[in-house]
């Protein structure tokens, strides 16, 4: 692959050994990697030269990962960049907070480099899929899904959704009325098998329900099974 065609990944972590480990493995997987050792510098680099993906540590000097994530999502030039968050914390609140602030995925240290590369590939593939979609639209009640432009609106109002949320809504709308299990959503949206924690789905659904506003009435939770879009609730 030509160097010019390599997808660029920004890795932000204050641990030199961890930074080097991630950089070496991502480079070996064919990506162009540039790094930062603190949150403030990482945010600046992301804005100056937006990468295709950001691997972001939670505990950072000067500006922590949550604040960096929040700032990236508020900036139009970086809002759509997939973010894979890293942390040594295992508390559920940290995981949930990271996702609610806009992270697309979450990995707890220590992790296998093979898993990290797999997750990076999945996030980049999901990002690229939008460019391969047709120019058709999906209409569901007051929702309009524009695959080509990667936009979803409700009654004419554009919704501010992450890449993961866009994919979730699209999958549910395409399969309207049919219950999608958490394992199935992990496979179709995240590209993971059932070994990945299914709570990832629930966390995203809670955040998505809030962001859908009035359209949240279409999202039906089937207790113990999964989720579906139900037209009769429109």
PDB file of N, CA and C in Angstrom, residues 125-219:
ATOM      1  N   UNK A 125     -13.727   0.354   9.394  1.00  0.00           N
ATOM      2  CA  UNK A 125     -14.607  -0.242   8.393  1.00  0.00           C
ATOM      3  C   UNK A 125     -15.998   0.368   8.472  1.00  0.00           C
ATOM      4  N   UNK A 126     -16.500   0.565   9.686  1.00  0.00           N
ATOM      5  CA  UNK A 126     -17.810   1.191   9.851  1.00  0.00           C
ATOM      6  C   UNK A 126     -17.796   2.611   9.296  1.00  0.00           C
ATOM      7  N   UNK A 127     -16.692   3.311   9.497  1.00  0.00           N
ATOM      8  CA  UNK A 127     -16.593   4.670   8.977  1.00  0.00           C
ATOM      9  C   UNK A 127     -16.616   4.673   7.449  1.00  0.00           C
ATOM     10  N   UNK A 128     -15.914   3.695   6.853  1.00  0.00           N
ATOM     11  CA  UNK A 128     -15.824   3.631   5.396  1.00  0.00           C
ATOM     12  C   UNK A 128     -17.135   3.181   4.760  1.00  0.00           C
ATOM     13  N   UNK A 129     -17.922   2.416   5.486  1.00  0.00           N
ATOM     14  CA  UNK A 129     -19.164   1.883   4.919  1.00  0.00           C
ATOM     15  C   UNK A 129     -20.105   2.977   4.429  1.00  0.00           C
ATOM     16  N   UNK A 130     -20.081   4.115   5.092  1.00  0.00           N
ATOM     17  CA  UNK A 130     -20.990   5.193   4.701  1.00  0.00           C
ATOM     18  C   UNK A 130     -20.686   5.693   3.288  1.00  0.00           C
ATOM     19  N   UNK A 131     -19.418   5.569   2.863  1.00  0.00           N
ATOM     20  CA  UNK A 131     -19.039   6.029   1.533  1.00  0.00           C
ATOM     21  C   UNK A 131     -19.479   5.050   0.442  1.00  0.00           C
ATOM     22  N   UNK A 132     -19.819   3.834   0.849  1.00  0.00           N
ATOM     23  CA  UNK A 132     -20.216   2.823  -0.124  1.00  0.00           C
ATOM     24  C   UNK A 132     -21.727   2.680  -0.236  1.00  0.00           C
ATOM     25  N   UNK A 133     -22.451   3.442   0.562  1.00  0.00           N
ATOM     26  CA  UNK A 133     -23.906   3.337   0.541  1.00  0.00           C
ATOM     27  C   UNK A 133     -24.499   4.034  -0.680  1.00  0.00           C
ATOM     28  N   UNK A 134     -25.710   3.662  -1.013  1.00  0.00           N
ATOM     29  CA  UNK A 134     -26.394   4.298  -2.136  1.00  0.00           C
ATOM     30  C   UNK A 134     -26.968   5.627  -1.683  1.00  0.00           C
ATOM     31  N   UNK A 135     -27.501   6.367  -2.626  1.00  0.00           N
ATOM     32  CA  UNK A 135     -28.027   7.700  -2.327  1.00  0.00           C
ATOM     33  C   UNK A 135     -29.503   7.660  -1.934  1.00  0.00           C
ATOM     34  N   UNK A 136     -29.962   6.462  -1.548  1.00  0.00           N
ATOM     35  CA  UNK A 136     -31.363   6.369  -1.167  1.00  0.00           C
ATOM     36  C   UNK A 136     -31.579   6.770   0.279  1.00  0.00           C
ATOM     37  N   UNK A 137     -32.822   6.929   0.639  1.00  0.00           N
ATOM     38  CA  UNK A 137     -33.180   7.323   1.989  1.00  0.00           C
ATOM     39  C   UNK A 137     -34.102   6.275   2.604  1.00  0.00           C
ATOM     40  N   UNK A 138     -34.024   6.172   3.911  1.00  0.00           N
ATOM     41  CA  UNK A 138     -34.953   5.334   4.655  1.00  0.00           C
ATOM     42  C   UNK A 138     -35.872   6.271   5.426  1.00  0.00           C
ATOM     43  N   UNK A 139     -37.167   6.075   5.276  1.00  0.00           N
ATOM     44  CA  UNK A 139     -38.138   6.881   6.014  1.00  0.00           C
ATOM     45  C   UNK A 139     -38.846   5.993   7.032  1.00  0.00           C
ATOM     46  N   UNK A 140     -38.829   6.439   8.263  1.00  0.00           N
ATOM     47  CA  UNK A 140     -39.464   5.673   9.337  1.00  0.00           C
ATOM     48  C   UNK A 140     -40.186   6.649  10.242  1.00  0.00           C
ATOM     49  N   UNK A 141     -41.503   6.723  10.112  1.00  0.00           N
ATOM     50  CA  UNK A 141     -42.227   7.719  10.885  1.00  0.00           C
ATOM     51  C   UNK A 141     -41.707   9.100  10.539  1.00  0.00           C
ATOM     52  N   UNK A 142     -41.290   9.842  11.557  1.00  0.00           N
ATOM     53  CA  UNK A 142     -40.739  11.179  11.332  1.00  0.00           C
ATOM     54  C   UNK A 142     -39.250  11.174  11.065  1.00  0.00           C
ATOM     55  N   UNK A 143     -38.633   9.985  11.058  1.00  0.00           N
ATOM     56  CA  UNK A 143     -37.197   9.880  10.815  1.00  0.00           C
ATOM     57  C   UNK A 143     -36.882   9.764   9.332  1.00  0.00           C
ATOM     58  N   UNK A 144     -35.810  10.440   8.914  1.00  0.00           N
ATOM     59  CA  UNK A 144     -35.290  10.291   7.564  1.00  0.00           C
ATOM     60  C   UNK A 144     -33.806   9.969   7.673  1.00  0.00           C
ATOM     61  N   UNK A 145     -33.429   8.831   7.113  1.00  0.00           N
ATOM     62  CA  UNK A 145     -32.041   8.385   7.158  1.00  0.00           C
ATOM     63  C   UNK A 145     -31.431   8.541   5.773  1.00  0.00           C
ATOM     64  N   UNK A 146     -30.411   9.380   5.701  1.00  0.00           N
ATOM     65  CA  UNK A 146     -29.709   9.621   4.445  1.00  0.00           C
ATOM     66  C   UNK A 146     -28.400   8.842   4.492  1.00  0.00           C
ATOM     67  N   UNK A 147     -28.376   7.700   3.832  1.00  0.00           N
ATOM     68  CA  UNK A 147     -27.181   6.850   3.888  1.00  0.00           C
ATOM     69  C   UNK A 147     -25.967   7.524   3.274  1.00  0.00           C
ATOM     70  N   UNK A 148     -26.131   8.146   2.125  1.00  0.00           N
ATOM     71  CA  UNK A 148     -25.010   8.733   1.392  1.00  0.00           C
ATOM     72  C   UNK A 148     -24.329   9.854   2.181  1.00  0.00           C
ATOM     73  N   UNK A 149     -25.140  10.682   2.821  1.00  0.00           N
ATOM     74  CA  UNK A 149     -24.582  11.811   3.575  1.00  0.00           C
ATOM     75  C   UNK A 149     -24.370  11.490   5.046  1.00  0.00           C
ATOM     76  N   UNK A 150     -24.745  10.284   5.437  1.00  0.00           N
ATOM     77  CA  UNK A 150     -24.545   9.852   6.817  1.00  0.00           C
ATOM     78  C   UNK A 150     -25.246  10.794   7.792  1.00  0.00           C
ATOM     79  N   UNK A 151     -26.526  11.063   7.483  1.00  0.00           N
ATOM     80  CA  UNK A 151     -27.303  11.989   8.309  1.00  0.00           C
ATOM     81  C   UNK A 151     -28.658  11.387   8.651  1.00  0.00           C
ATOM     82  N   UNK A 152     -29.127  11.706   9.836  1.00  0.00           N
ATOM     83  CA  UNK A 152     -30.460  11.297  10.254  1.00  0.00           C
ATOM     84  C   UNK A 152     -31.181  12.519  10.814  1.00  0.00           C
ATOM     85  N   UNK A 153     -32.386  12.738  10.346  1.00  0.00           N
ATOM     86  CA  UNK A 153     -33.171  13.865  10.843  1.00  0.00           C
ATOM     87  C   UNK A 153     -34.523  13.370  11.345  1.00  0.00           C
ATOM     88  N   UNK A 154     -35.092  14.125  12.261  1.00  0.00           N
ATOM     89  CA  UNK A 154     -36.418  13.817  12.787  1.00  0.00           C
ATOM     90  C   UNK A 154     -37.307  15.041  12.607  1.00  0.00           C
ATOM     91  N   UNK A 155     -38.312  14.881  11.761  1.00  0.00           N
ATOM     92  CA  UNK A 155     -39.225  15.974  11.427  1.00  0.00           C
ATOM     93  C   UNK A 155     -38.459  17.213  10.967  1.00  0.00           C
ATOM     94  N   UNK A 156     -37.431  16.976  10.150  1.00  0.00           N
ATOM     95  CA  UNK A 156     -36.660  18.065   9.571  1.00  0.00           C
ATOM     96  C   UNK A 156     -35.505  18.557  10.419  1.00  0.00           C
ATOM     97  N   UNK A 157     -35.402  18.069  11.654  1.00  0.00           N
ATOM     98  CA  UNK A 157     -34.326  18.515  12.554  1.00  0.00           C
ATOM     99  C   UNK A 157     -33.196  17.491  12.540  1.00  0.00           C
ATOM    100  N   UNK A 158     -31.986  17.923  12.179  1.00  0.00           N
ATOM    101  CA  UNK A 158     -30.841  17.036  12.088  1.00  0.00           C
ATOM    102  C   UNK A 158     -30.415  16.562  13.475  1.00  0.00           C
ATOM    103  N   UNK A 159     -30.239  15.256  13.625  1.00  0.00           N
ATOM    104  CA  UNK A 159     -29.824  14.681  14.898  1.00  0.00           C
ATOM    105  C   UNK A 159     -28.302  14.608  14.957  1.00  0.00           C
ATOM    106  N   UNK A 160     -27.751  14.894  16.121  1.00  0.00           N
ATOM    107  CA  UNK A 160     -26.300  14.870  16.325  1.00  0.00           C
ATOM    108  C   UNK A 160     -25.912  13.485  16.837  1.00  0.00           C
ATOM    109  N   UNK A 161     -25.598  12.571  15.917  1.00  0.00           N
ATOM    110  CA  UNK A 161     -25.315  11.186  16.274  1.00  0.00           C
ATOM    111  C   UNK A 161     -23.879  10.807  15.925  1.00  0.00           C
ATOM    112  N   UNK A 162     -23.320   9.884  16.704  1.00  0.00           N
ATOM    113  CA  UNK A 162     -21.997   9.340  16.401  1.00  0.00           C
ATOM    114  C   UNK A 162     -22.131   8.296  15.295  1.00  0.00           C
ATOM    115  N   UNK A 163     -21.003   7.807  14.806  1.00  0.00           N
ATOM    116  CA  UNK A 163     -21.014   6.775  13.776  1.00  0.00           C
ATOM    117  C   UNK A 163     -21.736   5.527  14.261  1.00  0.00           C
ATOM    118  N   UNK A 164     -21.488   5.150  15.504  1.00  0.00           N
ATOM    119  CA  UNK A 164     -22.134   3.967  16.066  1.00  0.00           C
ATOM    120  C   UNK A 164     -23.636   4.162  16.155  1.00  0.00           C
ATOM    121  N   UNK A 165     -24.058   5.321  16.607  1.00  0.00           N
ATOM    122  CA  UNK A 165     -25.492   5.601  16.740  1.00  0.00           C
ATOM    123  C   UNK A 165     -26.181   5.623  15.383  1.00  0.00           C
ATOM    124  N   UNK A 166     -25.500   6.183  14.382  1.00  0.00           N
ATOM    125  CA  UNK A 166     -26.057   6.185  13.035  1.00  0.00           C
ATOM    126  C   UNK A 166     -26.285   4.760  12.543  1.00  0.00           C
ATOM    127  N   UNK A 167     -25.299   3.894  12.768  1.00  0.00           N
ATOM    128  CA  UNK A 167     -25.407   2.507  12.337  1.00  0.00           C
ATOM    129  C   UNK A 167     -26.523   1.788  13.089  1.00  0.00           C
ATOM    130  N   UNK A 168     -26.639   2.027  14.387  1.00  0.00           N
ATOM    131  CA  UNK A 168     -27.698   1.395  15.178  1.00  0.00           C
ATOM    132  C   UNK A 168     -29.078   1.765  14.645  1.00  0.00           C
ATOM    133  N   UNK A 169     -29.296   3.057  14.418  1.00  0.00           N
ATOM    134  CA  UNK A 169     -30.600   3.506  13.924  1.00  0.00           C
ATOM    135  C   UNK A 169     -30.880   2.913  12.543  1.00  0.00           C
ATOM    136  N   UNK A 170     -29.865   2.903  11.686  1.00  0.00           N
ATOM    137  CA  UNK A 170     -30.043   2.374  10.336  1.00  0.00           C
ATOM    138  C   UNK A 170     -30.402   0.891  10.357  1.00  0.00           C
ATOM    139  N   UNK A 171     -29.681   0.120  11.162  1.00  0.00           N
ATOM    140  CA  UNK A 171     -29.960  -1.321  11.254  1.00  0.00           C
ATOM    141  C   UNK A 171     -31.371  -1.576  11.786  1.00  0.00           C
ATOM    142  N   UNK A 172     -31.756  -0.854  12.827  1.00  0.00           N
ATOM    143  CA  UNK A 172     -33.087  -1.051  13.405  1.00  0.00           C
ATOM    144  C   UNK A 172     -34.189  -0.616  12.440  1.00  0.00           C
ATOM    145  N   UNK A 173     -33.945   0.461  11.704  1.00  0.00           N
ATOM    146  CA  UNK A 173     -34.944   0.934  10.745  1.00  0.00           C
ATOM    147  C   UNK A 173     -35.082  -0.026   9.573  1.00  0.00           C
ATOM    148  N   UNK A 174     -33.962  -0.568   9.116  1.00  0.00           N
ATOM    149  CA  UNK A 174     -33.998  -1.527   8.020  1.00  0.00           C
ATOM    150  C   UNK A 174     -34.733  -2.805   8.420  1.00  0.00           C
ATOM    151  N   UNK A 175     -34.670  -3.133   9.709  1.00  0.00           N
ATOM    152  CA  UNK A 175     -35.288  -4.372  10.200  1.00  0.00           C
ATOM    153  C   UNK A 175     -36.486  -4.068  11.098  1.00  0.00           C
ATOM    154  N   UNK A 176     -37.174  -3.023  10.768  1.00  0.00           N
ATOM    155  CA  UNK A 176     -38.310  -2.552  11.564  1.00  0.00           C
ATOM    156  C   UNK A 176     -39.261  -3.681  11.942  1.00  0.00           C
ATOM    157  N   UNK A 177     -39.650  -3.659  13.211  1.00  0.00           N
ATOM    158  CA  UNK A 177     -40.587  -4.655  13.697  1.00  0.00           C
ATOM    159  C   UNK A 177     -39.947  -5.943  14.160  1.00  0.00           C
ATOM    160  N   UNK A 178     -38.701  -6.183  13.768  1.00  0.00           N
ATOM    161  CA  UNK A 178     -38.017  -7.417  14.151  1.00  0.00           C
ATOM    162  C   UNK A 178     -37.062  -7.150  15.310  1.00  0.00           C
ATOM    163  N   UNK A 179     -37.134  -7.959  16.338  1.00  0.00           N
ATOM    164  CA  UNK A 179     -36.270  -7.783  17.506  1.00  0.00           C
ATOM    165  C   UNK A 179     -34.842  -8.175  17.145  1.00  0.00           C
ATOM    166  N   UNK A 180     -33.898  -7.307  17.482  1.00  0.00           N
ATOM    167  CA  UNK A 180     -32.484  -7.573  17.274  1.00  0.00           C
ATOM    168  C   UNK A 180     -31.832  -7.832  18.629  1.00  0.00           C
ATOM    169  N   UNK A 181     -31.271  -9.013  18.800  1.00  0.00           N
ATOM    170  CA  UNK A 181     -30.627  -9.342  20.073  1.00  0.00           C
ATOM    171  C   UNK A 181     -29.364  -8.518  20.244  1.00  0.00           C
ATOM    172  N   UNK A 182     -28.886  -8.437  21.470  1.00  0.00           N
ATOM    173  CA  UNK A 182     -27.656  -7.696  21.741  1.00  0.00           C
ATOM    174  C   UNK A 182     -26.482  -8.326  21.002  1.00  0.00           C
ATOM    175  N   UNK A 183     -26.438  -9.654  20.976  1.00  0.00           N
ATOM    176  CA  UNK A 183     -25.362 -10.343  20.263  1.00  0.00           C
ATOM    177  C   UNK A 183     -25.403 -10.027  18.767  1.00  0.00           C
ATOM    178  N   UNK A 184     -26.603  -9.961  18.204  1.00  0.00           N
ATOM    179  CA  UNK A 184     -26.732  -9.671  16.782  1.00  0.00           C
ATOM    180  C   UNK A 184     -26.287  -8.249  16.477  1.00  0.00           C
ATOM    181  N   UNK A 185     -26.650  -7.310  17.357  1.00  0.00           N
ATOM    182  CA  UNK A 185     -26.234  -5.923  17.157  1.00  0.00           C
ATOM    183  C   UNK A 185     -24.729  -5.767  17.300  1.00  0.00           C
ATOM    184  N   UNK A 186     -24.144  -6.497  18.251  1.00  0.00           N
ATOM    185  CA  UNK A 186     -22.691  -6.458  18.391  1.00  0.00           C
ATOM    186  C   UNK A 186     -22.012  -6.932  17.107  1.00  0.00           C
ATOM    187  N   UNK A 187     -22.576  -7.956  16.502  1.00  0.00           N
ATOM    188  CA  UNK A 187     -21.999  -8.501  15.269  1.00  0.00           C
ATOM    189  C   UNK A 187     -22.189  -7.563  14.087  1.00  0.00           C
ATOM    190  N   UNK A 188     -23.406  -7.021  13.936  1.00  0.00           N
ATOM    191  CA  UNK A 188     -23.726  -6.233  12.746  1.00  0.00           C
ATOM    192  C   UNK A 188     -23.275  -4.776  12.832  1.00  0.00           C
ATOM    193  N   UNK A 189     -23.244  -4.225  14.044  1.00  0.00           N
ATOM    194  CA  UNK A 189     -22.877  -2.814  14.212  1.00  0.00           C
ATOM    195  C   UNK A 189     -21.415  -2.657  14.596  1.00  0.00           C
ATOM    196  N   UNK A 190     -20.973  -3.461  15.559  1.00  0.00           N
ATOM    197  CA  UNK A 190     -19.594  -3.353  16.033  1.00  0.00           C
ATOM    198  C   UNK A 190     -18.639  -4.313  15.323  1.00  0.00           C
ATOM    199  N   UNK A 191     -19.193  -5.385  14.768  1.00  0.00           N
ATOM    200  CA  UNK A 191     -18.358  -6.381  14.109  1.00  0.00           C
ATOM    201  C   UNK A 191     -17.724  -7.355  15.075  1.00  0.00           C
ATOM    202  N   UNK A 192     -18.276  -7.445  16.296  1.00  0.00           N
ATOM    203  CA  UNK A 192     -17.720  -8.338  17.314  1.00  0.00           C
ATOM    204  C   UNK A 192     -18.572  -9.579  17.467  1.00  0.00           C
ATOM    205  N   UNK A 193     -17.958 -10.615  18.013  1.00  0.00           N
ATOM    206  CA  UNK A 193     -18.737 -11.811  18.337  1.00  0.00           C
ATOM    207  C   UNK A 193     -19.292 -11.702  19.750  1.00  0.00           C
ATOM    208  N   UNK A 194     -20.001 -12.717  20.206  1.00  0.00           N
ATOM    209  CA  UNK A 194     -20.714 -12.667  21.481  1.00  0.00           C
ATOM    210  C   UNK A 194     -19.807 -12.665  22.696  1.00  0.00           C
ATOM    211  N   UNK A 195     -18.483 -12.800  22.491  1.00  0.00           N
ATOM    212  CA  UNK A 195     -17.576 -12.778  23.625  1.00  0.00           C
ATOM    213  C   UNK A 195     -17.399 -11.372  24.187  1.00  0.00           C
ATOM    214  N   UNK A 196     -17.754 -10.374  23.409  1.00  0.00           N
ATOM    215  CA  UNK A 196     -17.660  -8.989  23.861  1.00  0.00           C
ATOM    216  C   UNK A 196     -18.834  -8.686  24.786  1.00  0.00           C
ATOM    217  N   UNK A 197     -18.597  -7.873  25.799  1.00  0.00           N
ATOM    218  CA  UNK A 197     -19.613  -7.532  26.787  1.00  0.00           C
ATOM    219  C   UNK A 197     -20.839  -6.899  26.130  1.00  0.00           C
ATOM    220  N   UNK A 198     -22.002  -7.530  26.296  1.00  0.00           N
ATOM    221  CA  UNK A 198     -23.222  -7.018  25.671  1.00  0.00           C
ATOM    222  C   UNK A 198     -23.716  -5.733  26.328  1.00  0.00           C
ATOM    223  N   UNK A 199     -23.157  -5.366  27.483  1.00  0.00           N
ATOM    224  CA  UNK A 199     -23.567  -4.110  28.115  1.00  0.00           C
ATOM    225  C   UNK A 199     -23.179  -2.909  27.259  1.00  0.00           C
ATOM    226  N   UNK A 200     -22.235  -3.120  26.340  1.00  0.00           N
ATOM    227  CA  UNK A 200     -21.872  -2.064  25.397  1.00  0.00           C
ATOM    228  C   UNK A 200     -23.104  -1.606  24.620  1.00  0.00           C
ATOM    229  N   UNK A 201     -23.942  -2.566  24.222  1.00  0.00           N
ATOM    230  CA  UNK A 201     -25.154  -2.242  23.476  1.00  0.00           C
ATOM    231  C   UNK A 201     -26.108  -1.417  24.334  1.00  0.00           C
ATOM    232  N   UNK A 202     -26.333  -1.854  25.570  1.00  0.00           N
ATOM    233  CA  UNK A 202     -27.262  -1.148  26.453  1.00  0.00           C
ATOM    234  C   UNK A 202     -26.807   0.276  26.728  1.00  0.00           C
ATOM    235  N   UNK A 203     -25.511   0.458  26.909  1.00  0.00           N
ATOM    236  CA  UNK A 203     -24.967   1.797  27.161  1.00  0.00           C
ATOM    237  C   UNK A 203     -25.239   2.718  25.983  1.00  0.00           C
ATOM    238  N   UNK A 204     -24.984   2.229  24.771  1.00  0.00           N
ATOM    239  CA  UNK A 204     -25.240   3.041  23.583  1.00  0.00           C
ATOM    240  C   UNK A 204     -26.724   3.300  23.393  1.00  0.00           C
ATOM    241  N   UNK A 205     -27.563   2.325  23.709  1.00  0.00           N
ATOM    242  CA  UNK A 205     -29.003   2.508  23.535  1.00  0.00           C
ATOM    243  C   UNK A 205     -29.555   3.572  24.478  1.00  0.00           C
ATOM    244  N   UNK A 206     -29.058   3.609  25.697  1.00  0.00           N
ATOM    245  CA  UNK A 206     -29.496   4.640  26.645  1.00  0.00           C
ATOM    246  C   UNK A 206     -29.135   6.023  26.123  1.00  0.00           C
ATOM    247  N   UNK A 207     -27.934   6.142  25.622  1.00  0.00           N
ATOM    248  CA  UNK A 207     -27.486   7.428  25.087  1.00  0.00           C
ATOM    249  C   UNK A 207     -28.265   7.790  23.821  1.00  0.00           C
ATOM    250  N   UNK A 208     -28.499   6.784  22.967  1.00  0.00           N
ATOM    251  CA  UNK A 208     -29.229   7.006  21.730  1.00  0.00           C
ATOM    252  C   UNK A 208     -30.662   7.423  22.001  1.00  0.00           C
ATOM    253  N   UNK A 209     -31.305   6.793  22.960  1.00  0.00           N
ATOM    254  CA  UNK A 209     -32.694   7.124  23.277  1.00  0.00           C
ATOM    255  C   UNK A 209     -32.825   8.596  23.666  1.00  0.00           C
ATOM    256  N   UNK A 210     -31.848   9.072  24.424  1.00  0.00           N
ATOM    257  CA  UNK A 210     -31.863  10.482  24.842  1.00  0.00           C
ATOM    258  C   UNK A 210     -31.683  11.400  23.641  1.00  0.00           C
ATOM    259  N   UNK A 211     -30.776  11.061  22.729  1.00  0.00           N
ATOM    260  CA  UNK A 211     -30.472  11.917  21.590  1.00  0.00           C
ATOM    261  C   UNK A 211     -31.550  11.876  20.513  1.00  0.00           C
ATOM    262  N   UNK A 212     -32.343  10.813  20.483  1.00  0.00           N
ATOM    263  CA  UNK A 212     -33.419  10.717  19.497  1.00  0.00           C
ATOM    264  C   UNK A 212     -34.565  11.671  19.803  1.00  0.00           C
ATOM    265  N   UNK A 213     -34.680  12.092  21.059  1.00  0.00           N
ATOM    266  CA  UNK A 213     -35.754  13.010  21.424  1.00  0.00           C
ATOM    267  C   UNK A 213     -37.117  12.392  21.174  1.00  0.00           C
ATOM    268  N   UNK A 214     -37.962  13.083  20.399  1.00  0.00           N
ATOM    269  CA  UNK A 214     -39.307  12.589  20.120  1.00  0.00           C
ATOM    270  C   UNK A 214     -39.325  11.278  19.362  1.00  0.00           C
ATOM    271  N   UNK A 215     -38.245  10.989  18.630  1.00  0.00           N
ATOM    272  CA  UNK A 215     -38.179   9.742  17.860  1.00  0.00           C
ATOM    273  C   UNK A 215     -37.878   8.539  18.742  1.00  0.00           C
ATOM    274  N   UNK A 216     -37.572   8.774  20.010  1.00  0.00           N
ATOM    275  CA  UNK A 216     -37.268   7.669  20.920  1.00  0.00           C
ATOM    276  C   UNK A 216     -38.470   6.740  21.100  1.00  0.00           C
ATOM    277  N   UNK A 217     -39.659   7.224  20.776  1.00  0.00           N
ATOM    278  CA  UNK A 217     -40.853   6.382  20.927  1.00  0.00           C
ATOM    279  C   UNK A 217     -40.855   5.203  19.950  1.00  0.00           C
ATOM    280  N   UNK A 218     -40.039   5.284  18.897  1.00  0.00           N
ATOM    281  CA  UNK A 218     -39.942   4.166  17.954  1.00  0.00           C
ATOM    282  C   UNK A 218     -39.092   3.029  18.517  1.00  0.00           C
ATOM    283  N   UNK A 219     -38.215   3.362  19.454  1.00  0.00           N
ATOM    284  CA  UNK A 219     -37.259   2.385  19.974  1.00  0.00           C
ATOM    285  C   UNK A 219     -37.890   1.584  21.105  1.00  0.00           C
TER     286      UNK A 219
END
